[in-house]
XYZ file of C-alpha atoms in Angstrom:
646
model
C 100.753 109.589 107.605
C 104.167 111.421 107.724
C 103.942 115.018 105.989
C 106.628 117.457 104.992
C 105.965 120.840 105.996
C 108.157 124.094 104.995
C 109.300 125.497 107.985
C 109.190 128.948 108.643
C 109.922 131.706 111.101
C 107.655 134.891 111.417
C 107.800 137.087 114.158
C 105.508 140.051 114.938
C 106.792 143.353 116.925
C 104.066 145.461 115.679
C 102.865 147.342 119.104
C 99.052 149.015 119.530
C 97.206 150.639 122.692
C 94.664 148.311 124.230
C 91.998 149.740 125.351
C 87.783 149.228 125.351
C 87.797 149.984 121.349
C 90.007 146.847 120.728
C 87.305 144.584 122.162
C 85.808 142.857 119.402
C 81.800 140.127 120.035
C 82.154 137.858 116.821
C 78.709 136.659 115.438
C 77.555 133.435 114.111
C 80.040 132.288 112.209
C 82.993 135.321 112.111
C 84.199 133.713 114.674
C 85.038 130.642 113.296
C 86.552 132.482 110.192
C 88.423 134.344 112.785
C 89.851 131.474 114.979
C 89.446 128.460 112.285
C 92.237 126.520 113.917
C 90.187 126.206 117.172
C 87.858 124.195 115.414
C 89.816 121.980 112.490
C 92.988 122.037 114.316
C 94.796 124.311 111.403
C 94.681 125.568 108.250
C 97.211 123.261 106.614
C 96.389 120.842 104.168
C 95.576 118.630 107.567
C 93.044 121.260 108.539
C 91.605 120.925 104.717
C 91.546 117.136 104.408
C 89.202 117.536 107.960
C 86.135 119.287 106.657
C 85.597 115.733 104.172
C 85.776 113.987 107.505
C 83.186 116.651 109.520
C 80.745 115.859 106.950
C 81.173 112.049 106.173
C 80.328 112.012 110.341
C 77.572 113.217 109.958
C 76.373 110.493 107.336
C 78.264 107.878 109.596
C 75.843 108.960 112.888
C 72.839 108.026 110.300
C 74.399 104.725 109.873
C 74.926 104.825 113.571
C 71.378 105.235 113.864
C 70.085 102.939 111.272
C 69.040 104.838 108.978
C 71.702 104.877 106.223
C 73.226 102.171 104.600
C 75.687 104.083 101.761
C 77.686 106.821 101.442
C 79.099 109.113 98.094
C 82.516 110.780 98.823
C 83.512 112.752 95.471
C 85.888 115.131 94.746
C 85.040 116.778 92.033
C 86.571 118.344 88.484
C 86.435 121.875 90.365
C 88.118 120.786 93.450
C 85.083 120.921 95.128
C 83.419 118.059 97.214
C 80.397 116.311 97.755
C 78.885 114.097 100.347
C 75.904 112.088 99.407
C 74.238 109.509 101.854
C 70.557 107.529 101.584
C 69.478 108.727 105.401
C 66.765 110.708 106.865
C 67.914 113.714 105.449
C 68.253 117.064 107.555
C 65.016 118.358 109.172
C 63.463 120.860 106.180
C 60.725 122.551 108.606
C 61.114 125.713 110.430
C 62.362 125.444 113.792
C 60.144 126.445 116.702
C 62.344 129.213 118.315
C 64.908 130.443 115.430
C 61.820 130.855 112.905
C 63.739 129.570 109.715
C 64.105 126.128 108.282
C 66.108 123.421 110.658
C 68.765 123.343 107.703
C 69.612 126.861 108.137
C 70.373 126.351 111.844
C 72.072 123.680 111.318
C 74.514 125.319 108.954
C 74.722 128.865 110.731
C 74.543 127.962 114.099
C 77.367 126.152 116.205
C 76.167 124.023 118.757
C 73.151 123.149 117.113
C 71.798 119.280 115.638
C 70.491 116.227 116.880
C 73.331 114.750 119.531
C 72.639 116.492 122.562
C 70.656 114.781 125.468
C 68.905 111.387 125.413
C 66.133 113.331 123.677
C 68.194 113.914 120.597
C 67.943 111.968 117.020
C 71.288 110.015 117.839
C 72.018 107.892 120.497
C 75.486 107.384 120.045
C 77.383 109.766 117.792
C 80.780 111.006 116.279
C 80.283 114.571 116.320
C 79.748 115.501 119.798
C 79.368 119.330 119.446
C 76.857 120.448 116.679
C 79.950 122.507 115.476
C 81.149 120.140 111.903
C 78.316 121.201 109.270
C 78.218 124.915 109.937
C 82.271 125.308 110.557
C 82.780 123.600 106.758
C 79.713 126.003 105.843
C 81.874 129.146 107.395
C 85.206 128.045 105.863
C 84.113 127.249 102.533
C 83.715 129.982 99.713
C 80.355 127.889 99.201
C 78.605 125.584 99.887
C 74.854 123.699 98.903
C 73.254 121.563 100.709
C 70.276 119.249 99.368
C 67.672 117.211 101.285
C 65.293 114.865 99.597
C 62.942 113.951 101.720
C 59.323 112.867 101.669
C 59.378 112.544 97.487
C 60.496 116.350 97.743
C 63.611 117.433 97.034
C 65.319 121.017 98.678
C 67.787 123.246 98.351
C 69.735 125.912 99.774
C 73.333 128.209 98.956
C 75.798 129.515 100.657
C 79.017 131.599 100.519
C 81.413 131.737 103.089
C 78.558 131.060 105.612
C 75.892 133.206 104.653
C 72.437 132.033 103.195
C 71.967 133.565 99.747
C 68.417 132.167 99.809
C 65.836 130.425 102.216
C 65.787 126.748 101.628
C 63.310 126.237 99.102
C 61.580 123.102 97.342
C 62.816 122.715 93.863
C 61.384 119.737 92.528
C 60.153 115.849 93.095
C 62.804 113.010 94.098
C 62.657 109.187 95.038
C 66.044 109.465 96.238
C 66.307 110.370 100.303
C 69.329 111.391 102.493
C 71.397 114.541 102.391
C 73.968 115.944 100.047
C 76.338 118.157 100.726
C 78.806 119.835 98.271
C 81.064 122.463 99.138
C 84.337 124.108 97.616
C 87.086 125.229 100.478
C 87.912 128.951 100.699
C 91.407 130.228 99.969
C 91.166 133.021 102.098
C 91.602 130.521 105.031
C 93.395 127.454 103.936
C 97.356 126.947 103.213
C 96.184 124.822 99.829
C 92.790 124.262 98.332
C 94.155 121.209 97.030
C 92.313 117.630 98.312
C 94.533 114.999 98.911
C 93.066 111.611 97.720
C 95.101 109.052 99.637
C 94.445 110.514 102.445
C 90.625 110.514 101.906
C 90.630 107.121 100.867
C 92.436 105.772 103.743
C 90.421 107.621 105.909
C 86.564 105.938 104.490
C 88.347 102.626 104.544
C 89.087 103.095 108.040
C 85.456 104.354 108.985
C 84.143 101.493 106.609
C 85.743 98.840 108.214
C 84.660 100.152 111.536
C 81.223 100.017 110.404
C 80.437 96.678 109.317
C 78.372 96.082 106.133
C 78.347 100.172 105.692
C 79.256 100.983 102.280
C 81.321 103.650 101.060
C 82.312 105.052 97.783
C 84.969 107.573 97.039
C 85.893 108.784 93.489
C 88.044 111.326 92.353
C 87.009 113.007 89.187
C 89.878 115.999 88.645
C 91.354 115.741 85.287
C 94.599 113.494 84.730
C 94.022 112.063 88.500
C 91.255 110.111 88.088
C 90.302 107.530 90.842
C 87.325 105.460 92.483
C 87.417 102.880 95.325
C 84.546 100.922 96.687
C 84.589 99.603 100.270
C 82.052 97.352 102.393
C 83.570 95.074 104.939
C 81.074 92.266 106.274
C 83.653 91.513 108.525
C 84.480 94.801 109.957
C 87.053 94.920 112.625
C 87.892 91.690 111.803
C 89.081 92.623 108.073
C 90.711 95.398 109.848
C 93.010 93.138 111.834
C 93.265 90.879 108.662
C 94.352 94.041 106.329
C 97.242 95.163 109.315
C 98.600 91.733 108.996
C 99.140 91.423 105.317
C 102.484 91.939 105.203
C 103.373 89.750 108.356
C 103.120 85.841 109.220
C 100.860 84.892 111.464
C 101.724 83.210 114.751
C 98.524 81.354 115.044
C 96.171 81.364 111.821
C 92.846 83.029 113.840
C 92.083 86.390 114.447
C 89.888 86.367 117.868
C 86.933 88.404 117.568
C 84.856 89.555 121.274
C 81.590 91.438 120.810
C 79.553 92.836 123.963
C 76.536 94.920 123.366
C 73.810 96.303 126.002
C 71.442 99.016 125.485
C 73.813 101.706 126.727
C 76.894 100.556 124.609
C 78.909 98.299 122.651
C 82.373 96.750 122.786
C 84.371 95.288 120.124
C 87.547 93.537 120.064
C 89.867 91.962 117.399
C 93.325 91.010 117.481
C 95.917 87.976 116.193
C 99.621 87.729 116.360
C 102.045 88.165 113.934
C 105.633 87.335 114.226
C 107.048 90.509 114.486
C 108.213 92.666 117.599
C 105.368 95.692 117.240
C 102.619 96.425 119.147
C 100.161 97.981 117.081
C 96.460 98.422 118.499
C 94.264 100.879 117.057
C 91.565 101.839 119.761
C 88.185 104.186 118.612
C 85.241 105.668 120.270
C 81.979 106.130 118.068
C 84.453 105.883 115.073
C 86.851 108.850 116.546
C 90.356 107.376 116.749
C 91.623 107.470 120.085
C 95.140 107.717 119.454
C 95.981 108.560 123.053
C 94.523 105.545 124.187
C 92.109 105.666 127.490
C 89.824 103.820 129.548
C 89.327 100.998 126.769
C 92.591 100.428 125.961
C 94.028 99.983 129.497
C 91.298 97.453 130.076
C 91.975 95.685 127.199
C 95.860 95.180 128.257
C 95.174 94.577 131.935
C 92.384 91.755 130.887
C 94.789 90.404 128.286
C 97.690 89.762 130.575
C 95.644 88.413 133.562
C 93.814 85.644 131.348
C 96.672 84.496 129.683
C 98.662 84.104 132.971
C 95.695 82.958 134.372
C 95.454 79.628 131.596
C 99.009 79.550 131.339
C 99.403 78.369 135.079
C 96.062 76.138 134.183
C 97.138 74.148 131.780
C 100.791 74.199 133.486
C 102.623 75.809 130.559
C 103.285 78.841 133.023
C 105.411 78.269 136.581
C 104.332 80.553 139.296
C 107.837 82.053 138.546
C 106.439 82.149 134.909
C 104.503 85.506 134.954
C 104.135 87.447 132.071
C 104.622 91.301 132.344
C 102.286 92.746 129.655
C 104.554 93.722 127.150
C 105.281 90.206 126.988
C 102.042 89.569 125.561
C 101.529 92.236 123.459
C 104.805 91.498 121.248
C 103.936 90.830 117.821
C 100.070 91.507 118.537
C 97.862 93.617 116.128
C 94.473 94.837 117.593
C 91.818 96.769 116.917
C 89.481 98.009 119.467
C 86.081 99.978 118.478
C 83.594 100.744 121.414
C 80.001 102.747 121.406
C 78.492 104.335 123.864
C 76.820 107.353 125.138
C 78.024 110.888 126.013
C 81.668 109.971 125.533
C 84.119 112.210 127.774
C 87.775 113.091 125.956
C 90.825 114.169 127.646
C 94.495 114.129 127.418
C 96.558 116.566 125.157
C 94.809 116.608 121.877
C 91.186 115.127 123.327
C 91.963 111.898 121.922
C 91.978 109.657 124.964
C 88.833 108.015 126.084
C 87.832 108.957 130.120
C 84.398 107.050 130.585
C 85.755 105.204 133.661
C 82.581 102.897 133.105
C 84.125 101.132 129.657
C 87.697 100.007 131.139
C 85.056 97.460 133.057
C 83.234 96.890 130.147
C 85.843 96.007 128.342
C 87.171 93.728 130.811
C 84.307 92.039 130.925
C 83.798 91.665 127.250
C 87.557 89.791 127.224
C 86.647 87.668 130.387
C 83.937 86.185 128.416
C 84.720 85.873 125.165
C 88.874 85.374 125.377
C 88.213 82.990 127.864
C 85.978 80.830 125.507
C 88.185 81.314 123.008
C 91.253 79.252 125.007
C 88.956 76.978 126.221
C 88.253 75.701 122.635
C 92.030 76.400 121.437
C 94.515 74.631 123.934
C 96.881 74.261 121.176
C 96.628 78.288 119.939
C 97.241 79.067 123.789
C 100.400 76.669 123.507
C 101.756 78.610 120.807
C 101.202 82.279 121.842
C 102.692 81.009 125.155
C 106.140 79.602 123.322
C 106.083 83.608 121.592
C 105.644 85.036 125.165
C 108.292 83.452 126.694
C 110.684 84.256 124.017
C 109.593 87.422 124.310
C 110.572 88.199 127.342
C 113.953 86.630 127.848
C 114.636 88.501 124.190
C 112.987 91.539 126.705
C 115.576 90.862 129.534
C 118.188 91.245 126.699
C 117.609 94.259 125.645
C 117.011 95.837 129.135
C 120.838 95.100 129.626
C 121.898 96.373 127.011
C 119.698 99.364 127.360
C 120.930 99.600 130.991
C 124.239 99.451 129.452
C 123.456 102.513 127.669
C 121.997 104.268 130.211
C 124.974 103.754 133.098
C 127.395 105.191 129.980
C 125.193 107.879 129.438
C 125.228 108.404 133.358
C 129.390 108.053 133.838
C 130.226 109.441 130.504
C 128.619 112.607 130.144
C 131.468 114.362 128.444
C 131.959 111.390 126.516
C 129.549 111.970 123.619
C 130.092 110.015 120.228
C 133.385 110.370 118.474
C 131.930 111.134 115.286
C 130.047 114.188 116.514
C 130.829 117.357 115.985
C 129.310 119.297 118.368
C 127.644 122.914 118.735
C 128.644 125.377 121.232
C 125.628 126.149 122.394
C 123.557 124.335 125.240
C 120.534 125.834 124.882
C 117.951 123.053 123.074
C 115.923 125.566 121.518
C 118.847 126.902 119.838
C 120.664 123.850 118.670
C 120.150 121.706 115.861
C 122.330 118.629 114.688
C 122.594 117.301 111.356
C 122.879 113.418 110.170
C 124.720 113.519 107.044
C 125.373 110.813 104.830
C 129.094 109.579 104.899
C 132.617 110.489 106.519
C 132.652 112.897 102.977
C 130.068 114.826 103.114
C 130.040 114.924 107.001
C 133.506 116.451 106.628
C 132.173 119.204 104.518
C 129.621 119.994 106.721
C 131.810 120.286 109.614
C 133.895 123.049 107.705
C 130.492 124.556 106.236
C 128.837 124.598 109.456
C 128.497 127.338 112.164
C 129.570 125.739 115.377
C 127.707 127.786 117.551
C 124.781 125.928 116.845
C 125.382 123.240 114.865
C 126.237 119.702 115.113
C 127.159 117.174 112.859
C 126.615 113.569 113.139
C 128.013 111.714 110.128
C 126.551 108.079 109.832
C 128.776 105.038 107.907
C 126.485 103.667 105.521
C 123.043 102.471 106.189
C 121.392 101.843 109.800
C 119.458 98.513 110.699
C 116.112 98.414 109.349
C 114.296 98.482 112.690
C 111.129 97.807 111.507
C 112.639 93.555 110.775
C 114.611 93.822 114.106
C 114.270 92.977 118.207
C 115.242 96.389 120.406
C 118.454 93.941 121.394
C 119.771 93.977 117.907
C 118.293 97.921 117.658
C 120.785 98.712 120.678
C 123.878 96.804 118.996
C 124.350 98.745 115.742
C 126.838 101.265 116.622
C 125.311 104.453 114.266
C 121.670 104.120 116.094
C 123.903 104.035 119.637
C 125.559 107.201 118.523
C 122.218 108.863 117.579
C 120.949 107.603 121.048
C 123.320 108.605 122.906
C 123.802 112.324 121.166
C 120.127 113.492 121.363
C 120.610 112.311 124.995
C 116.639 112.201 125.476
C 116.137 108.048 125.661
C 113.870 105.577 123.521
C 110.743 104.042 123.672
C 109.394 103.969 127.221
C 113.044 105.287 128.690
C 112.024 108.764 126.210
C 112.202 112.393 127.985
C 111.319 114.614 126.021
C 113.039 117.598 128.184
C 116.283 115.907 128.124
C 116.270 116.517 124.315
C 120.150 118.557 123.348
C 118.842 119.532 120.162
C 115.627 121.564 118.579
C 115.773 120.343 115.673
C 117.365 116.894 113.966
C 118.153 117.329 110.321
C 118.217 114.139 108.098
C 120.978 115.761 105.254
C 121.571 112.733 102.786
C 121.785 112.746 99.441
C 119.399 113.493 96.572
C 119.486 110.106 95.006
C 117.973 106.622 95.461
C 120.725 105.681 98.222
C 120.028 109.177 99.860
C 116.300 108.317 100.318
C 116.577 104.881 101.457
C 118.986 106.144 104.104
C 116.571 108.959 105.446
C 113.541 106.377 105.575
C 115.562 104.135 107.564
C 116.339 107.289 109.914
C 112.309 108.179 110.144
C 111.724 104.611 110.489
C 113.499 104.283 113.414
C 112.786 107.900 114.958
C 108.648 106.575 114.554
C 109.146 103.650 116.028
C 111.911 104.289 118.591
C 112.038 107.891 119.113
C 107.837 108.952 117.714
C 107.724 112.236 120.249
C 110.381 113.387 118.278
C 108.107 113.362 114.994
C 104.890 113.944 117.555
C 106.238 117.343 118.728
C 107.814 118.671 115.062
C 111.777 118.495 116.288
C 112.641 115.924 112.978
C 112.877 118.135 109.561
C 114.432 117.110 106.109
C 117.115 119.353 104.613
C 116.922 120.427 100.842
C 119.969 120.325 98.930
C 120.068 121.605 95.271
C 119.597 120.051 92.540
C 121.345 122.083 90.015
C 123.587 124.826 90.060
C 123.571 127.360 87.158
C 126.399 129.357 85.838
C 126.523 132.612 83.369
C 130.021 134.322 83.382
C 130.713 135.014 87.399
C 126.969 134.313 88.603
C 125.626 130.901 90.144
C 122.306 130.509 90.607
C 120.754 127.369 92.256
C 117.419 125.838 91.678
C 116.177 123.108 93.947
C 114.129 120.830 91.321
C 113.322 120.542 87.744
C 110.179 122.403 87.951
C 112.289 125.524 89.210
C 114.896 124.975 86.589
C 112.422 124.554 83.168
C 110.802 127.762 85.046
C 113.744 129.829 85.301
C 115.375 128.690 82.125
C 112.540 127.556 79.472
C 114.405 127.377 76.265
C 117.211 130.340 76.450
C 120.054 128.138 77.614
C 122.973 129.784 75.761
C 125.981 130.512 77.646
C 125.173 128.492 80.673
C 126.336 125.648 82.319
C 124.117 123.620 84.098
C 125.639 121.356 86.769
C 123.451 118.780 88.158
C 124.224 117.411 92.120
C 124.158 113.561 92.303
C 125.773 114.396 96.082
C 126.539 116.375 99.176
C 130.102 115.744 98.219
C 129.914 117.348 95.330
C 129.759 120.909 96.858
C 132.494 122.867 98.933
C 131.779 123.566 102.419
C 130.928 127.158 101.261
C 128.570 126.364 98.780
C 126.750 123.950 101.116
C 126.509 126.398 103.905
C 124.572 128.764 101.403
C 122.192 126.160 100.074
C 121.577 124.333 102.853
C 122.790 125.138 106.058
C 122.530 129.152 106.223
C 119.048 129.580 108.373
C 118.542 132.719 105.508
C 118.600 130.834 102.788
C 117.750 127.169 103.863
C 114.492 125.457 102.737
C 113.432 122.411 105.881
C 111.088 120.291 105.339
C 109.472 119.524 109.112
C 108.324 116.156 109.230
C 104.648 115.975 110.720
C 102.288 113.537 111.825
C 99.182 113.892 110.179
C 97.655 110.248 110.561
C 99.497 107.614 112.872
C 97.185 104.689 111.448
C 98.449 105.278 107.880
C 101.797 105.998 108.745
C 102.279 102.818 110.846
C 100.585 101.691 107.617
C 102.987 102.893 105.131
C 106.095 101.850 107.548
C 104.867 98.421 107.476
C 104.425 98.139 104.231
C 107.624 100.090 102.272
C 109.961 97.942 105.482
C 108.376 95.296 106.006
C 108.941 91.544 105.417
C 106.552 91.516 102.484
C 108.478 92.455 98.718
C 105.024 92.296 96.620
C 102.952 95.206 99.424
C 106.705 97.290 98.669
C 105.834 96.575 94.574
C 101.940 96.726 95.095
C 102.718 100.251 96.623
C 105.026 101.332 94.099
C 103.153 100.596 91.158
C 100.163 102.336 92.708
C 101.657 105.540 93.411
C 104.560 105.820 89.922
C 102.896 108.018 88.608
C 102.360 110.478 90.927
C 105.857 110.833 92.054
C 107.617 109.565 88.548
C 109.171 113.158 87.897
C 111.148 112.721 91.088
C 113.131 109.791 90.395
C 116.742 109.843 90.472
C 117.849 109.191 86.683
């Protein structure tokens, strides 16, 4: 999912002698408290949302296992959270070498539970480390935990990591498993605040990668009341189905391949739709490998080869015919789940998978099964075929005109877009180029701006929708060619990063309904054209104000309604309140103090906190589909009602 972040700037000068005093041993936990970020990533609202998922892991290894068939995600009228599941329950005796119960080292001790070694209690697991229980334990300003187990039922409390009691019995139960409840601590996190969509996407991801698991979420905070239910028989299969929605499908199955032996498991579903994408989703024991790996290359290289391969069979493929793989992926929406044991991470944020073994697995499960598959559906194989072919002469297309791009790029260096006003500066760090909405209000930012480091790219009207469009017809409209050609750094697989000209790229439209359709177009096309840009945090949002607010010779400007009712309440004699439909409406010197001035500015740096729901929530708000766009709509009104342009 996309997030909006306020950026900031804090630097630290404060100087202190180093010497053998400054050398600190953190115990236990302190030293998660300490350093939380090196173990949920950060302490944003990202780094909130990720205890939930440390926890639900755990319950998802007992599924793993066998031994748990439903799982209770609730936030709760506090803010607090629970986890409830119907496994084994954590072990309640005393462990042999720390001499308290095996709940209280699991919850005060990293690097200690049941996935280490083929002696552990899971074979395949999620959590890899032993670190998830015990870091939500030392992050959270409390915590219980309850096992029921045997008919018994136990209980132990914590706060901020530190047992306030030994786990004791407190009573009889039928029920069994392990719950979980814990309330974040503010001392550590940005907000304390849950957010609910992003749970709930997140359990019906793991739920439909988990076939027949059941999972139930439920928010029970006053006013924002909410409860979904989710068990997919189909699994991964439903997963494919619920990608495709909002496209048309180029032939009506969705293959499913399925390989299992006693060390791990493979599986594989995918179907074409009739749009220009690629979207395949790849996991390893239910982590999302969003940097590919092993699995994923062997799923491409096995795809292309067998369809080549039956192409030239059934002589619907010349020799001359070959498909390059991103022929055959066009339009294709996979997902691709494997098990196994001891999985090895690498790459920059230890998503990718490295087991060297599962690219051949993986090959092998496609061998089999795809090859089945095309033996039984000549006609299906006739079909995706026809879409590969058009594919890649649509392909051959676009690399001229790309090439076109890039020997301008190459021969016109000096030459950069007319409409761009350009900063002094060539330092990228430094720079920072604005896309403003219309020849008007790029004319005022031009005056407004300071030129020494800041750019201004006005844009006429709206860009192409590139989630509907081919990269051919991408490349043609003129305003995404100026973008292109101004941040000088390249799309899709022609994208370098270092040969970025600008540190930051503002989207400054208006604060109306036109405004925001323009500036999801632009973040629609950065995601799917440009998504390093979003990846690395160089795309941000500017602010405008809403209202200004005059008494006598002062102006005052607020920057929503909240801020205005706050400021104002009732006592509104006196002042004039002007309310900013536009950019245009403001001089070049009041937009420079709003908006522009790096003192006074507020960005909003566009993140990406989940690349499943975001490709999600592109799909679905610019897609082909009106009734998803209404569906969504309706679904989230409320929540954002008070921010409608009236």
């Amino acid at each position: 999912m996309l997030k909006y972040h306020m950026a900031k700037n804090e630097i630290s000068t404060v100087k202190s002698e180093y010497n053998e005093t400054k050398i600190q041993v953190l115990q236990g936990l302190e030293a998660v408290r300490k350093r939380p970020g090196m173990y949920i990533g950060s302490t944003s609202e990202r780094g909130l949302q990720h205890l939930i998922v440390e926890i639900v892991d755990n319950s998802v290894d007992e599924a793993l296992a066998g031994h748990c068939d439903t799982i209770t995600v609730e936030i709760l009228k506090d803010g607090s959270v629970s986890v409830t599941d119907n496994g084994r329950g954590i072990p309640t005796g005393k462990h042999p070498t720390e001499k308290v119960s095996c709940v209280e080292v699991v919850l005060t001790k990293l690097h200690a539970g049941g996935k280490f070694g083929e002696g552990g209690g899971y074979k395949i697991s999620g959590g890899l480390h032993g670190v998830g229980i015990s870091v939500v334990n030392a992050l959270s300003e409390w915590l219980e935990v309850e096992v029921f187990q045997d008919g018994k039922h136990f209980k132990q409390t914590y706060n901020r990591g530190i047992p306030q009691k030994p786990l004791a019995e407190i009573g009889t139960s039928k029920q069994r498993g392990t719950k979980v409840t814990f309330f974040p601590d503010s001392e550590i996190f940005d907000t304390i605040d849950f957010n609910y969509d992003h749970l709930r996407g997140r359990l019906r991801e793991v739920a439909f990668l988990n076939k027949g698991l059941h999972i139930i979420s439920a928010d029970h905070r006053p006013g924002r009341e909410r409860k979904d239910d989710f068990c997919f028989k189909g699994g991964i299969v439903e997963f494919v189905e619920y990608l495709n929605r909002n496209k048309d499908l180029v032939i009506p199955q969705t293959i499913y391949i399925h390989k299992q032996n006693k060390n791990n498991e493979v599986e594989i579903a995918f179907a074409y739709n009739d749009g220009y994408g690629e979207n395949i989703n790849t996991y390893a024991n239910n982590i999302n490998t969003e940097e590919g790996g092993v699995h994923l290359i062997g799923f491409r290289n096995a795809l292309n080869k067998i369809v080549n391969e039956y192409g030239k069979k059934l002589n619907l493929l010349k020799d001359a015919d070959k498909l390059s793989i991103d022929d055959t992926l066009e339009g294709i929406c996979a997902v691709i789940s494997v098990k196994l044991m001891d999985p090895q991470f690498e790459g920059q944020t230890k998503t990718k998978l490295g087991n060297s073994e599962m690219r051949m697995e993986v090959e092998k499960a496609m061998q089999q099964g795809l090859t089945e598959f095309l033996e039984e559906n000549p006609k299906q194989l006739k079909e995706l075929i026809n879409k590969f072919i058009i594919a890649r002469n649509a392909r051959d297309a676009a690399r001229n005109a790309k090439d076109l791009i890039r020997r301008k790029s190459v021969l016109e260096t000096t030459t950069l877009p007319g409409k761009l006003a350009d900063c002094t500066s060539r330092k990228m760090e430094e720079c920072e180029i604005y896309i403003v909405e219309g020849e008007s209000a790029g004319g005022t930012a031009k005056q407004g701006r300071d030129r020494r480091f800041q750019a201004i790219l006005p844009l006429r009207g709206k860009i192409l929708n590139v989630e509907k469009a081919r990269l051919g017809r991408v490349l043609e409209n003129a305003e995404i060619k100026n973008m292109i050609t101004a941040f000088g750094c390249g799309i899709q697989e022609d994208f370098e990063i270092n040969k970025l000209r600008y540190g930051k790229i503002i989207c400054m439209t208006d604060a109306d309904v036109d405004g925001s359709h323009i500036r999801i177009l632009l973040l629609t096309f950065f995601y799917r054209f440009m998504k390093p840009l979003v990846e690395k945090g160089h795309v941000y949002i500017a602010q405008p104000p809403l209202y200004k607010v005059s008494r006598g010779k002062t102006e005052t400007y607020y920057y929503s309604d909240a801020d205005l009712e706050k400021a104002l309440g009732n006592s509104r004699s006196g002042v004039t309140i002007q309310r900013y439909k536009g950019l245009g409406e403001m001089n070049a010197e009041q937009l420079w103090e709003t908006t522009m001035s790096p003192q006074n500015r507020t960005l909003l740096q566009v993140s990406l906190e989940d690349a499943f729901m975001a490709d999600e929530i592109f799909s679905t708000l610019m897609g082909e589909k009106p009734e998803l766009r209404r569906d969504f709509i309706a679904d989230h009104a409320a929540q954002y009602s008070e921010n409608l342009d009236v």
